[in-house]
Coordinates of C-alpha atoms in Angstrom, one line a residue:
I123 CA 109.6 44.9 59.3
N124 CA 110.2 48.2 60.2
L125 CA 111.9 47.1 63.7
G126 CA 113.5 44.2 62.1
L127 CA 115.2 46.5 59.7
Y128 CA 116.3 49.2 62.5
F129 CA 117.9 46.5 64.6
F130 CA 119.9 44.3 61.9
D131 CA 120.8 47.7 60.7
I132 CA 122.3 48.6 63.8
I133 CA 123.7 45.4 64.6
S134 CA 125.4 45.0 61.0
D135 CA 127.0 48.5 61.7
V136 CA 128.3 47.1 64.9
N137 CA 130.0 44.3 63.4
L138 CA 131.7 46.4 61.0
L139 CA 132.9 48.8 63.3
F140 CA 134.7 45.8 65.2
I141 CA 135.9 44.8 61.8
F142 CA 137.2 47.8 61.1
W143 CA 138.9 48.8 64.4
G144 CA 140.2 45.0 64.4
N145 CA 142.2 45.7 61.2
N146 CA 143.2 48.9 61.8
H147 CA 141.2 50.8 59.3
M148 CA 140.5 53.7 61.4
D149 CA 139.4 56.2 58.8
W150 CA 136.5 54.1 58.2
F151 CA 136.2 53.2 61.8
Y152 CA 135.4 56.8 63.0
L153 CA 133.2 57.5 60.4
T154 CA 130.9 54.5 60.8
L155 CA 131.0 55.8 64.7
L156 CA 130.2 58.9 63.7
F157 CA 127.0 58.1 61.6
L158 CA 125.9 56.2 64.6
C159 CA 126.6 58.5 67.5
L160 CA 124.4 61.4 65.1
N161 CA 121.3 59.1 65.4
H162 CA 122.0 58.6 68.8
F163 CA 122.5 62.4 69.4
I164 CA 119.1 63.3 67.6
A165 CA 117.1 60.4 69.7
I166 CA 118.9 62.8 73.0
V167 CA 117.3 65.9 71.6
G168 CA 114.6 64.6 70.6
T169 CA 113.8 62.9 74.1
V170 CA 114.8 66.3 76.0
V171 CA 112.4 68.5 73.9
Y172 CA 109.6 66.3 74.7
L173 CA 110.6 66.5 78.5
R174 CA 110.8 70.1 78.5
K175 CA 107.3 70.5 76.6
E176 CA 105.3 67.9 78.1
K177 CA 106.8 67.6 82.2
E178 CA 107.1 69.9 84.8
W179 CA 110.0 72.0 85.4
Y180 CA 111.7 70.5 88.3
T181 CA 111.2 66.7 86.5
T182 CA 113.1 68.1 83.4
Q183 CA 116.0 69.8 85.0
L184 CA 116.5 66.7 87.1
L185 CA 116.5 64.0 83.8
C186 CA 118.0 66.3 81.5
A187 CA 121.0 67.0 84.0
S188 CA 121.5 63.2 84.8
P189 CA 123.6 60.5 83.0
F190 CA 120.6 58.7 82.2
I191 CA 119.6 61.2 79.7
I192 CA 122.5 59.8 77.5
I193 CA 121.3 55.9 77.9
A194 CA 117.6 57.1 77.3
P195 CA 117.6 56.2 73.9
L196 CA 119.3 52.6 74.3
L197 CA 116.4 51.8 77.0
L198 CA 113.9 53.3 74.8
D199 CA 115.0 51.3 71.8
V200 CA 114.8 48.1 73.8
C201 CA 111.0 48.8 74.7
M202 CA 110.4 49.4 71.2
P203 CA 109.3 45.7 70.5
F204 CA 107.3 45.5 73.4
Y205 CA 105.3 48.6 74.1
R206 CA 102.1 47.8 72.2
L207 CA 102.1 44.3 73.7
L208 CA 101.7 46.0 77.2
Q209 CA 100.0 49.4 76.3
S210 CA 97.2 48.5 78.1
C211 CA 99.3 48.1 81.4
L212 CA 101.4 51.8 80.7
P213 CA 100.6 55.1 80.9
D214 CA 98.5 56.6 77.8
D215 CA 101.4 59.8 77.6
F216 CA 104.3 57.0 77.3
V217 CA 102.5 54.7 74.9
T218 CA 101.9 58.1 72.7
F219 CA 105.4 59.1 73.2
M220 CA 106.7 55.7 72.2
V221 CA 104.8 55.7 69.1
S222 CA 106.2 59.2 67.7
Y223 CA 109.8 57.9 69.0
E224 CA 109.5 54.7 67.0
A225 CA 108.7 56.4 63.9
T226 CA 111.3 59.1 64.4
R227 CA 114.1 57.1 65.2
T228 CA 113.3 54.4 62.5
L229 CA 113.0 57.0 60.3
S230 CA 116.6 59.0 61.1
E231 CA 118.3 55.9 61.4
S232 CA 117.5 55.2 57.7
F233 CA 118.3 58.5 56.3
I234 CA 120.7 60.2 58.6
E235 CA 122.6 57.0 59.5
S236 CA 121.7 54.5 56.6
L237 CA 122.1 56.8 53.8
P238 CA 125.6 58.1 54.4
Q239 CA 126.8 54.9 55.4
T240 CA 125.7 53.0 52.4
C241 CA 127.7 55.8 50.3
L242 CA 131.0 55.0 52.5
Q243 CA 130.4 51.1 52.3
V244 CA 130.0 51.3 48.3
N245 CA 132.8 53.2 48.5
I246 CA 134.8 50.8 50.6
Y247 CA 133.6 47.8 48.4
M248 CA 134.8 49.3 45.2
Q249 CA 138.3 49.8 47.1
C250 CA 138.6 46.3 48.3
L251 CA 137.7 44.8 45.0
D252 CA 141.4 43.5 44.5
N253 CA 141.5 42.0 47.6
T254 CA 143.9 44.6 48.8
C255 CA 142.3 45.7 52.0
A256 CA 143.4 43.9 55.2
G257 CA 140.7 42.1 56.9
I258 CA 138.0 42.9 54.2
E259 CA 137.9 40.0 52.5
K260 CA 136.0 36.4 53.3
E261 CA 134.3 37.2 56.6
G262 CA 134.9 40.8 56.4
Q263 CA 133.5 41.0 52.8
S264 CA 130.5 38.9 53.6
A265 CA 129.6 41.4 56.9
L266 CA 129.6 44.3 54.8
M267 CA 127.7 42.9 52.0
F268 CA 125.1 42.1 54.5
S269 CA 125.5 45.8 56.0
L270 CA 124.8 47.2 52.5
A271 CA 122.0 44.8 51.7
I272 CA 120.1 45.7 55.1
S273 CA 120.8 49.5 54.8
G274 CA 119.4 49.5 51.0
A275 CA 116.5 47.4 52.1
S276 CA 115.7 49.9 55.1
L277 CA 116.0 53.1 52.9
L278 CA 113.8 51.6 50.2
F279 CA 111.2 50.7 52.9
H280 CA 111.2 53.8 54.7
L281 CA 111.0 55.5 51.4
I282 CA 107.8 53.8 50.1
T283 CA 106.1 54.1 54.0
T284 CA 106.9 57.9 53.7
I285 CA 105.2 58.5 50.4
Y286 CA 102.2 56.8 51.6
E287 CA 101.9 58.3 55.0
M288 CA 102.2 61.9 53.4
R289 CA 99.8 61.1 50.9
K290 CA 97.5 59.4 53.1
E291 CA 97.3 62.5 55.3
G292 CA 97.6 65.0 52.6
L293 CA 100.9 66.0 54.2
N294 CA 104.0 67.7 52.5
C295 CA 107.7 67.1 53.5
C296 CA 108.0 70.0 56.0
G297 CA 104.4 69.2 58.0
Y298 CA 105.5 65.5 57.8
F299 CA 108.5 65.9 59.5
N300 CA 107.5 68.6 61.7
S301 CA 104.8 65.8 62.8
L302 CA 107.3 63.3 63.5
I303 CA 110.2 65.4 65.2
Q304 CA 107.8 66.4 68.1
M305 CA 107.9 63.3 70.1
G306 CA 104.8 62.6 72.3
V307 CA 103.3 65.9 71.2
G308 CA 102.7 65.1 67.4
L309 CA 100.3 63.3 65.7
P310 CA 100.5 59.3 65.6
L311 CA 100.5 59.3 61.9
R312 CA 101.8 55.6 61.9
A313 CA 99.0 54.5 64.1
I314 CA 96.1 57.0 62.3
V315 CA 97.6 55.5 59.1
S316 CA 97.6 51.7 59.6
N317 CA 93.9 52.3 61.6
T318 CA 95.1 50.9 65.0
I319 CA 94.7 53.9 67.0
T320 CA 91.3 53.8 69.2
E321 CA 91.1 57.1 70.9
L322 CA 92.9 60.1 70.2
E323 CA 92.7 62.8 73.1
I324 CA 93.1 66.5 71.7
E325 CA 93.5 69.2 74.8
Y326 CA 93.9 72.8 74.4

């Protein structure tokens, strides 16, 4: 459910981007693009922080200075549906990182991208009720409603799971988000709460 909502949310927003671009609604286009890029930027920062903390200096400098770091979140997103199935073949460090990455990425998608995006889309919908918005009728209107439905479902899902995980682990808001943003360094909360973790190694 978590990953399905995440990918549907991104697909529906990209679809709206093309509709806004094709019908010359550039203000809406740039705002939607800004929300998508902000979430991508946060994923880049989280990955860089992880590399600086966990990897040797020369490896970190090489990766962070290369164009790879710009597309790294896209590649890691592709890994999200599959890494659990292949975790017996993957390095433990990578699996641990991916657990935290998935939790952080899907949560930031909801509250940093979907929440403002939903406000924007409700505003667009209200403006276009009288069918005066070029391109935002019929197919455009259904794309807007689909994106709104996915964003709303994603926000509700993450609100419920966040409250559940916080209560289960006895954490306040600051403690919860601090654990999430430490990609690969913090405890894999979702795996612990769902009882899917089999071994946790703590060093230093």
